[in-house]
Amino acid sequence: MQPAQSRVSRVLGNAGEGVPVPGFAQSRVGHSIKKKQQDVVRFLEANKIEFEEVDITMSEEQRQWMYKNVPPEKKPAQGNPLPPQIFNGDRYCGDYDSFFESKESNTVFSFLGLKPRLASKAES
């Protein structure tokens, strides 16, 4: 059993193959989103961080919750924020780009609002 500080409550994403985004082919966008989601999930699993993966294509309530809880400065000029979006409880952690930057700078546990671990091999 993992300690409470090793839990991220939600990784919001979708399982759909295509997400309609103006100017992009649906299958390409869907594939890109899926790869990003898989990257986040692999990292969380490798570091034994508990999480709930939420498919926003299957729940209008979860989709609206995500849209409402992404801070205004992280929302695109047009449309809605694309998954994956990462939350720890009601605390917004960030989108994939922020997650990736935190991985590259070795600050991902802080990004997730978790206590840093010593000598984590999966984070490097």
mmCIF file of C-alpha atoms in Angstrom:
data_model
loop_
_atom_site.group_PDB
_atom_site.id
_atom_site.type_symbol
_atom_site.label_atom_id
_atom_site.label_comp_id
_atom_site.label_asym_id
_atom_site.label_seq_id
_atom_site.Cartn_x
_atom_site.Cartn_y
_atom_site.Cartn_z
ATOM 1 C CA MET A 1 0.000 0.000 0.000
ATOM 2 C CA GLN A 2 1.354 3.424 -0.987
ATOM 3 C CA PRO A 3 1.459 6.305 1.483
ATOM 4 C CA ALA A 4 -1.155 9.034 0.963
ATOM 5 C CA GLN A 5 1.434 11.473 -0.397
ATOM 6 C CA SER A 6 2.045 9.143 -3.372
ATOM 7 C CA ARG A 7 -1.361 9.618 -4.953
ATOM 8 C CA VAL A 8 -2.463 11.835 -7.805
ATOM 9 C CA SER A 9 -6.216 11.905 -7.910
ATOM 10 C CA ARG A 10 -6.887 12.362 -11.624
ATOM 11 C CA VAL A 11 -5.357 12.226 -15.032
ATOM 12 C CA LEU A 12 -8.088 13.439 -17.338
ATOM 13 C CA GLY A 13 -7.908 12.188 -20.871
ATOM 14 C CA ASN A 14 -9.875 10.437 -23.553
ATOM 15 C CA ALA A 15 -9.867 7.054 -25.184
ATOM 16 C CA GLY A 16 -11.212 8.279 -28.501
ATOM 17 C CA GLU A 17 -9.213 7.902 -31.690
ATOM 18 C CA GLY A 18 -10.001 11.362 -32.990
ATOM 19 C CA VAL A 19 -10.663 14.681 -31.335
ATOM 20 C CA PRO A 20 -12.080 17.330 -33.642
ATOM 21 C CA VAL A 21 -9.611 20.217 -33.625
ATOM 22 C CA PRO A 22 -9.823 22.793 -36.408
ATOM 23 C CA GLY A 23 -6.826 22.620 -38.727
ATOM 24 C CA PHE A 24 -5.686 19.128 -37.726
ATOM 25 C CA ALA A 25 -6.575 15.680 -38.986
ATOM 26 C CA GLN A 26 -8.652 13.935 -36.353
ATOM 27 C CA SER A 27 -6.636 10.728 -36.277
ATOM 28 C CA ARG A 28 -3.341 12.593 -35.915
ATOM 29 C CA VAL A 29 -4.611 14.688 -33.009
ATOM 30 C CA GLY A 30 -6.175 11.646 -31.353
ATOM 31 C CA HIS A 31 -2.918 9.692 -31.699
ATOM 32 C CA SER A 32 -0.881 12.578 -30.282
ATOM 33 C CA ILE A 33 -3.183 12.935 -27.274
ATOM 34 C CA LYS A 34 -3.126 9.186 -26.638
ATOM 35 C CA LYS A 35 0.703 9.116 -26.715
ATOM 36 C CA LYS A 36 0.864 11.983 -24.215
ATOM 37 C CA GLN A 37 -1.630 10.260 -21.914
ATOM 38 C CA GLN A 38 0.354 7.029 -22.113
ATOM 39 C CA ASP A 39 3.551 8.905 -21.234
ATOM 40 C CA VAL A 40 1.956 10.333 -18.077
ATOM 41 C CA VAL A 41 0.415 6.991 -17.093
ATOM 42 C CA ARG A 42 3.701 5.098 -17.649
ATOM 43 C CA PHE A 43 5.552 7.555 -15.429
ATOM 44 C CA LEU A 44 2.957 7.296 -12.639
ATOM 45 C CA GLU A 45 2.921 3.491 -12.817
ATOM 46 C CA ALA A 46 6.741 3.236 -12.920
ATOM 47 C CA ASN A 47 6.934 5.383 -9.799
ATOM 48 C CA LYS A 48 4.118 3.479 -8.058
ATOM 49 C CA ILE A 49 1.994 6.611 -7.764
ATOM 50 C CA GLU A 50 -1.685 5.796 -7.399
ATOM 51 C CA PHE A 51 -3.987 7.644 -9.755
ATOM 52 C CA GLU A 52 -7.381 7.551 -11.395
ATOM 53 C CA GLU A 53 -7.476 7.820 -15.169
ATOM 54 C CA VAL A 54 -10.705 9.484 -16.277
ATOM 55 C CA ASP A 55 -11.986 9.166 -19.839
ATOM 56 C CA ILE A 56 -13.702 12.495 -20.490
ATOM 57 C CA THR A 57 -15.296 11.181 -23.698
ATOM 58 C CA MET A 58 -17.449 8.903 -21.569
ATOM 59 C CA SER A 59 -18.544 11.455 -18.981
ATOM 60 C CA GLU A 60 -19.974 14.862 -19.773
ATOM 61 C CA GLU A 61 -19.788 15.659 -16.047
ATOM 62 C CA GLN A 62 -16.032 14.932 -15.915
ATOM 63 C CA ARG A 63 -15.423 16.858 -19.158
ATOM 64 C CA GLN A 64 -17.214 19.923 -17.786
ATOM 65 C CA TRP A 65 -15.356 19.558 -14.469
ATOM 66 C CA MET A 66 -12.047 19.582 -16.358
ATOM 67 C CA TYR A 67 -13.004 22.627 -18.459
ATOM 68 C CA LYS A 68 -14.128 24.498 -15.339
ATOM 69 C CA ASN A 69 -11.053 23.649 -13.251
ATOM 70 C CA VAL A 70 -8.281 24.411 -15.732
ATOM 71 C CA PRO A 71 -7.060 27.916 -14.783
ATOM 72 C CA PRO A 72 -7.858 30.684 -17.295
ATOM 73 C CA GLU A 73 -4.174 31.258 -18.121
ATOM 74 C CA LYS A 74 -3.839 27.602 -19.227
ATOM 75 C CA LYS A 75 -6.902 27.636 -21.484
ATOM 76 C CA PRO A 76 -6.426 28.049 -25.236
ATOM 77 C CA ALA A 77 -7.561 31.279 -26.904
ATOM 78 C CA GLN A 78 -10.234 29.283 -28.727
ATOM 79 C CA GLY A 79 -11.916 26.035 -27.797
ATOM 80 C CA ASN A 80 -11.327 23.930 -24.729
ATOM 81 C CA PRO A 81 -8.130 22.583 -23.176
ATOM 82 C CA LEU A 82 -7.087 19.239 -24.601
ATOM 83 C CA PRO A 83 -6.237 16.223 -22.477
ATOM 84 C CA PRO A 84 -4.288 15.082 -20.674
ATOM 85 C CA GLN A 85 -4.870 17.504 -17.824
ATOM 86 C CA ILE A 86 -3.477 16.492 -14.428
ATOM 87 C CA PHE A 87 -5.060 17.236 -11.054
ATOM 88 C CA ASN A 88 -4.236 16.250 -7.485
ATOM 89 C CA GLY A 89 -7.577 16.483 -5.734
ATOM 90 C CA ASP A 90 -9.033 19.809 -6.822
ATOM 91 C CA ARG A 91 -5.523 21.236 -7.292
ATOM 92 C CA TYR A 92 -4.611 21.738 -10.927
ATOM 93 C CA CYS A 93 -1.108 20.419 -11.598
ATOM 94 C CA GLY A 94 -0.909 21.158 -15.301
ATOM 95 C CA ASP A 95 -1.125 19.891 -18.842
ATOM 96 C CA TYR A 96 1.188 17.527 -20.682
ATOM 97 C CA ASP A 97 3.683 20.227 -21.659
ATOM 98 C CA SER A 98 4.059 21.277 -18.016
ATOM 99 C CA PHE A 99 4.379 17.631 -16.975
ATOM 100 C CA PHE A 100 7.074 17.041 -19.601
ATOM 101 C CA GLU A 101 9.021 20.153 -18.541
ATOM 102 C CA SER A 102 8.899 19.037 -14.903
ATOM 103 C CA LYS A 103 10.159 15.585 -15.898
ATOM 104 C CA GLU A 104 13.043 17.134 -17.831
ATOM 105 C CA SER A 105 13.984 19.393 -14.900
ATOM 106 C CA ASN A 106 13.573 16.557 -12.371
ATOM 107 C CA THR A 107 10.819 18.425 -10.485
ATOM 108 C CA VAL A 108 7.875 16.199 -11.382
ATOM 109 C CA PHE A 109 7.026 15.226 -7.794
ATOM 110 C CA SER A 110 6.744 18.888 -6.864
ATOM 111 C CA PHE A 111 4.685 19.475 -10.039
ATOM 112 C CA LEU A 112 2.302 16.721 -8.913
ATOM 113 C CA GLY A 113 2.092 18.145 -5.390
ATOM 114 C CA LEU A 114 3.814 15.078 -3.942
ATOM 115 C CA LYS A 115 6.657 14.672 -1.503
ATOM 116 C CA PRO A 116 9.915 14.164 -3.443
ATOM 117 C CA ARG A 117 11.474 10.727 -3.299
ATOM 118 C CA LEU A 118 15.146 10.067 -2.857
ATOM 119 C CA ALA A 119 17.013 8.487 -5.787
ATOM 120 C CA SER A 120 13.987 7.667 -7.922
ATOM 121 C CA LYS A 121 15.313 5.726 -10.915
ATOM 122 C CA ALA A 122 12.080 5.901 -12.943
ATOM 123 C CA GLU A 123 12.092 9.714 -12.904
ATOM 124 C CA SER A 124 15.353 10.087 -14.797
#
